[in-house]
């Protein structure tokens, strides 16, 4: 019963956010930004080919994007190489071949290293991709710190729709099965304009998007989502134990 009410509540919140997003889309300025920017997403970089990332990258390929990938796991890289997908030796090489880069990594330290390491996405402070998206489940502080670092970088090539690079924290809900089916829900933090521009990209690998506000808010929403799920599981577990005890008595 607890799980039922949680799911119903999340669906209600999602509908509310959808209504708000519809109002955003009525703005001609934001609509112009979105339509212009999404036409420059042909080349997508993906870093992190684990259980979730490999399936998300596969769905990008199926959607028709030109994808370049990187992972420290050579076997994961080989699977994509055998499919004819371009593989890169470092995150920096992925960035240099992409208009947008998505990362899906195990922890905050991994994300921080991929962004700021010696061969990281931000190496040199001058970026080709105008948008960086992190879908990892990490702490909001790291997301905000990286968002600030990205905003302090410059673009190698100025665009009419983007004067400087932007970052979105966009963790997902749904697990491996949803990643496989392309039905993930993205909880997104960052600027509204970047979110609207990236929405079509999210919907090529997911089913729902919820804009949560400024940098780090997507990561915060994901932590709250995990907490609600843990509480629901605990309530169900306690209920099962009570039933078993009553039965044994």
Short mmCIF file of C-alpha atoms in Angstrom, two decimals:
data_model
loop_
_atom_site.label_atom_id
_atom_site.label_comp_id
_atom_site.label_asym_id
_atom_site.label_seq_id
_atom_site.Cartn_x
_atom_site.Cartn_y
_atom_site.Cartn_z
CA UNK A 1 0.00 0.00 0.00
CA UNK A 2 2.85 2.39 0.84
CA UNK A 3 4.42 1.79 -2.56
CA UNK A 4 1.06 2.43 -4.26
CA UNK A 5 0.67 5.84 -2.59
CA UNK A 6 4.29 6.74 -3.36
CA UNK A 7 3.91 5.95 -7.05
CA UNK A 8 0.62 7.84 -7.22
CA UNK A 9 2.22 10.86 -5.52
CA UNK A 10 5.21 10.83 -7.88
CA UNK A 11 2.86 10.64 -10.88
CA UNK A 12 0.94 13.64 -9.55
CA UNK A 13 4.15 15.65 -9.04
CA UNK A 14 5.30 14.69 -12.54
CA UNK A 15 2.01 15.96 -14.01
CA UNK A 16 2.38 19.23 -12.13
CA UNK A 17 5.90 19.73 -13.50
CA UNK A 18 4.63 18.86 -16.99
CA UNK A 19 2.05 21.65 -16.71
CA UNK A 20 4.74 24.10 -15.60
CA UNK A 21 7.00 23.03 -18.48
CA UNK A 22 4.13 23.61 -20.90
CA UNK A 23 3.96 27.22 -19.67
CA UNK A 24 7.70 27.61 -20.23
CA UNK A 25 7.32 26.41 -23.80
CA UNK A 26 4.79 29.19 -24.49
CA UNK A 27 7.64 31.70 -24.21
CA UNK A 28 8.86 32.58 -27.75
CA UNK A 29 12.39 33.29 -26.50
CA UNK A 30 12.79 29.92 -24.79
CA UNK A 31 11.14 28.13 -27.73
CA UNK A 32 13.61 29.75 -30.12
CA UNK A 33 16.53 28.71 -27.94
CA UNK A 34 15.28 25.13 -27.77
CA UNK A 35 14.57 24.72 -31.49
CA UNK A 36 17.89 26.22 -32.54
CA UNK A 37 20.03 24.34 -30.03
CA UNK A 38 18.58 20.87 -30.57
CA UNK A 39 19.62 20.98 -34.23
CA UNK A 40 23.24 20.87 -33.01
CA UNK A 41 23.02 17.59 -31.11
CA UNK A 42 24.07 15.32 -33.96
CA UNK A 43 27.32 14.31 -32.21
CA UNK A 44 26.79 12.94 -28.72
CA UNK A 45 29.59 11.78 -26.44
CA UNK A 46 28.93 9.20 -23.74
CA UNK A 47 31.27 8.39 -20.85
CA UNK A 48 30.45 5.41 -18.63
CA UNK A 49 29.28 2.16 -20.23
CA UNK A 50 28.12 0.20 -17.21
CA UNK A 51 24.75 -1.50 -16.78
CA UNK A 52 22.88 1.78 -17.15
CA UNK A 53 25.19 3.74 -19.41
CA UNK A 54 25.62 1.04 -22.06
CA UNK A 55 21.85 0.79 -22.51
CA UNK A 56 21.39 4.55 -22.61
CA UNK A 57 24.13 4.87 -25.23
CA UNK A 58 22.49 2.10 -27.26
CA UNK A 59 19.21 4.01 -27.31
CA UNK A 60 20.99 7.15 -28.49
CA UNK A 61 22.44 5.17 -31.37
CA UNK A 62 19.00 3.74 -32.21
CA UNK A 63 17.60 7.28 -32.18
CA UNK A 64 20.03 8.22 -34.95
CA UNK A 65 22.64 10.23 -33.08
CA UNK A 66 26.31 9.92 -33.99
CA UNK A 67 27.80 8.64 -30.75
CA UNK A 68 31.38 8.47 -29.44
CA UNK A 69 31.98 6.52 -26.24
CA UNK A 70 34.57 6.00 -23.52
CA UNK A 71 34.94 3.69 -20.54
CA UNK A 72 37.90 2.37 -18.55
CA UNK A 73 36.52 -1.14 -19.12
CA UNK A 74 38.07 -2.40 -22.36
CA UNK A 75 35.44 -5.14 -22.76
CA UNK A 76 32.65 -2.56 -22.63
CA UNK A 77 34.47 -0.48 -25.22
CA UNK A 78 34.94 -3.49 -27.48
CA UNK A 79 31.22 -4.21 -27.56
CA UNK A 80 30.59 -0.76 -29.01
CA UNK A 81 33.60 -0.89 -31.29
CA UNK A 82 32.28 -4.17 -32.74
CA UNK A 83 29.00 -2.37 -33.46
CA UNK A 84 30.88 0.24 -35.47
CA UNK A 85 30.60 2.93 -32.79
CA UNK A 86 33.50 5.36 -32.41
CA UNK A 87 35.46 4.70 -29.21
CA UNK A 88 37.83 7.16 -27.53
CA UNK A 89 40.75 6.62 -25.17
CA UNK A 90 39.97 9.51 -22.81
CA UNK A 91 37.03 11.73 -21.79
CA UNK A 92 38.87 14.65 -23.39
CA UNK A 93 38.86 12.88 -26.76
CA UNK A 94 35.12 12.31 -26.38
CA UNK A 95 34.61 16.02 -25.71
CA UNK A 96 36.65 17.00 -28.75
CA UNK A 97 34.36 14.92 -30.99
CA UNK A 98 31.00 15.92 -29.50
CA UNK A 99 28.40 18.70 -29.38
CA UNK A 100 27.07 17.38 -26.08
CA UNK A 101 28.55 14.89 -23.60
CA UNK A 102 26.60 12.65 -21.20
CA UNK A 103 28.28 10.96 -18.24
CA UNK A 104 26.88 7.99 -16.29
CA UNK A 105 29.32 6.97 -13.57
CA UNK A 106 29.32 5.14 -10.19
CA UNK A 107 30.14 7.94 -7.74
CA UNK A 108 30.96 11.60 -7.15
CA UNK A 109 34.72 10.94 -7.23
CA UNK A 110 34.45 9.26 -10.64
CA UNK A 111 32.43 12.14 -12.05
CA UNK A 112 34.81 14.74 -10.64
CA UNK A 113 37.80 12.93 -12.14
CA UNK A 114 36.16 12.58 -15.57
CA UNK A 115 35.43 16.29 -15.60
CA UNK A 116 38.57 17.75 -14.02
CA UNK A 117 41.26 15.05 -14.36
CA UNK A 118 44.39 15.37 -16.56
CA UNK A 119 42.48 14.07 -19.59
CA UNK A 120 39.08 15.19 -18.38
CA UNK A 121 36.25 16.91 -20.19
CA UNK A 122 37.30 20.36 -18.94
CA UNK A 123 41.01 20.01 -19.66
CA UNK A 124 42.43 23.29 -20.94
CA UNK A 125 39.28 25.26 -20.09
CA UNK A 126 38.19 25.52 -23.74
CA UNK A 127 35.38 23.20 -24.83
CA UNK A 128 33.91 22.06 -28.09
CA UNK A 129 30.67 20.72 -26.53
CA UNK A 130 28.38 23.54 -25.42
CA UNK A 131 26.43 21.24 -23.09
CA UNK A 132 27.58 18.66 -20.53
CA UNK A 133 25.03 16.37 -18.85
CA UNK A 134 25.74 14.22 -15.82
CA UNK A 135 23.20 11.43 -15.20
CA UNK A 136 25.12 9.84 -12.33
CA UNK A 137 23.63 9.66 -8.84
CA UNK A 138 25.97 11.94 -6.87
CA UNK A 139 25.79 14.55 -4.11
CA UNK A 140 24.36 17.99 -5.02
CA UNK A 141 27.50 19.79 -3.81
CA UNK A 142 29.66 18.06 -6.43
CA UNK A 143 27.07 18.82 -9.12
CA UNK A 144 27.08 22.51 -8.21
CA UNK A 145 30.87 22.67 -8.02
CA UNK A 146 31.19 21.14 -11.48
CA UNK A 147 28.46 23.37 -12.90
CA UNK A 148 30.43 26.41 -11.75
CA UNK A 149 33.64 24.97 -13.25
CA UNK A 150 31.87 24.43 -16.58
CA UNK A 151 30.48 27.97 -16.61
CA UNK A 152 34.01 29.32 -16.13
CA UNK A 153 35.18 27.59 -19.32
CA UNK A 154 34.93 29.04 -22.81
CA UNK A 155 33.66 27.61 -26.08
CA UNK A 156 36.07 26.87 -28.90
CA UNK A 157 33.37 27.93 -31.32
CA UNK A 158 30.79 30.55 -30.38
CA UNK A 159 27.17 29.73 -31.19
CA UNK A 160 24.21 32.07 -31.58
CA UNK A 161 22.29 30.03 -29.02
CA UNK A 162 25.15 29.55 -26.51
CA UNK A 163 27.78 32.07 -25.53
CA UNK A 164 29.37 29.78 -22.94
CA UNK A 165 29.16 26.08 -22.02
CA UNK A 166 26.45 24.84 -19.68
CA UNK A 167 25.93 21.81 -17.46
CA UNK A 168 22.85 19.88 -16.38
CA UNK A 169 22.73 17.39 -13.54
CA UNK A 170 20.17 14.84 -14.73
CA UNK A 171 20.10 11.64 -12.67
CA UNK A 172 17.55 9.02 -13.62
CA UNK A 173 14.90 6.82 -12.05
CA UNK A 174 13.81 3.45 -13.42
CA UNK A 175 16.81 1.15 -13.19
CA UNK A 176 18.34 -1.15 -15.77
CA UNK A 177 15.03 -2.36 -17.22
CA UNK A 178 13.90 1.20 -17.90
CA UNK A 179 17.30 2.06 -19.37
CA UNK A 180 16.92 -0.92 -21.72
CA UNK A 181 13.37 0.03 -22.70
CA UNK A 182 14.09 3.75 -22.99
CA UNK A 183 11.53 4.65 -20.31
CA UNK A 184 13.74 6.40 -17.76
CA UNK A 185 12.64 9.49 -15.85
CA UNK A 186 15.18 12.34 -15.76
CA UNK A 187 15.29 14.72 -12.79
CA UNK A 188 17.10 17.76 -14.15
CA UNK A 189 18.91 20.64 -12.48
CA UNK A 190 20.49 23.61 -14.25
CA UNK A 191 19.29 26.51 -16.38
CA UNK A 192 15.78 26.35 -17.83
CA UNK A 193 17.08 27.20 -21.30
CA UNK A 194 19.60 24.35 -21.34
CA UNK A 195 16.94 21.97 -20.02
CA UNK A 196 14.48 22.89 -22.76
CA UNK A 197 17.19 22.60 -25.39
CA UNK A 198 18.14 19.11 -24.16
CA UNK A 199 14.60 17.81 -23.64
CA UNK A 200 14.38 16.06 -27.01
CA UNK A 201 17.70 14.37 -26.25
CA UNK A 202 16.39 13.14 -22.89
CA UNK A 203 13.23 11.80 -24.50
CA UNK A 204 15.25 9.76 -26.99
CA UNK A 205 16.52 7.64 -24.07
CA UNK A 206 13.73 8.18 -21.54
CA UNK A 207 10.01 8.68 -21.17
CA UNK A 208 9.68 11.53 -18.66
CA UNK A 209 11.61 14.64 -17.67
CA UNK A 210 11.11 16.76 -14.56
CA UNK A 211 12.79 20.15 -14.29
CA UNK A 212 13.82 20.62 -10.65
CA UNK A 213 15.40 24.08 -10.70
CA UNK A 214 18.96 25.33 -10.55
CA UNK A 215 22.29 23.46 -10.52
CA UNK A 216 22.39 20.51 -8.11
CA UNK A 217 18.61 20.32 -7.73
CA UNK A 218 18.36 17.30 -10.00
CA UNK A 219 20.86 15.45 -7.82
CA UNK A 220 18.96 16.52 -4.70
CA UNK A 221 15.67 15.27 -6.17
CA UNK A 222 17.28 11.92 -6.98
CA UNK A 223 18.48 11.52 -3.38
CA UNK A 224 14.97 12.32 -2.13
CA UNK A 225 13.54 9.79 -4.59
CA UNK A 226 15.94 7.11 -3.31
CA UNK A 227 15.07 7.99 0.29
CA UNK A 228 11.34 7.69 -0.40
CA UNK A 229 11.92 4.33 -2.05
CA UNK A 230 13.99 3.09 0.90
CA UNK A 231 11.29 4.18 3.37
CA UNK A 232 8.61 2.41 1.31
CA UNK A 233 10.65 -0.78 1.24
CA UNK A 234 11.20 -0.62 4.99
CA UNK A 235 7.47 -0.13 5.63
CA UNK A 236 6.62 -3.10 3.42
CA UNK A 237 9.31 -5.23 5.08
CA UNK A 238 8.00 -4.38 8.56
CA UNK A 239 4.47 -5.19 7.41
CA UNK A 240 5.57 -8.58 6.11
CA UNK A 241 7.34 -9.37 9.39
CA UNK A 242 4.23 -8.43 11.38
CA UNK A 243 2.06 -10.69 9.20
CA UNK A 244 4.50 -13.59 9.61
CA UNK A 245 4.60 -13.13 13.40
CA UNK A 246 0.81 -13.05 13.58
CA UNK A 247 0.63 -16.18 11.43
CA UNK A 248 3.12 -18.06 13.63
CA UNK A 249 1.23 -17.15 16.76
#
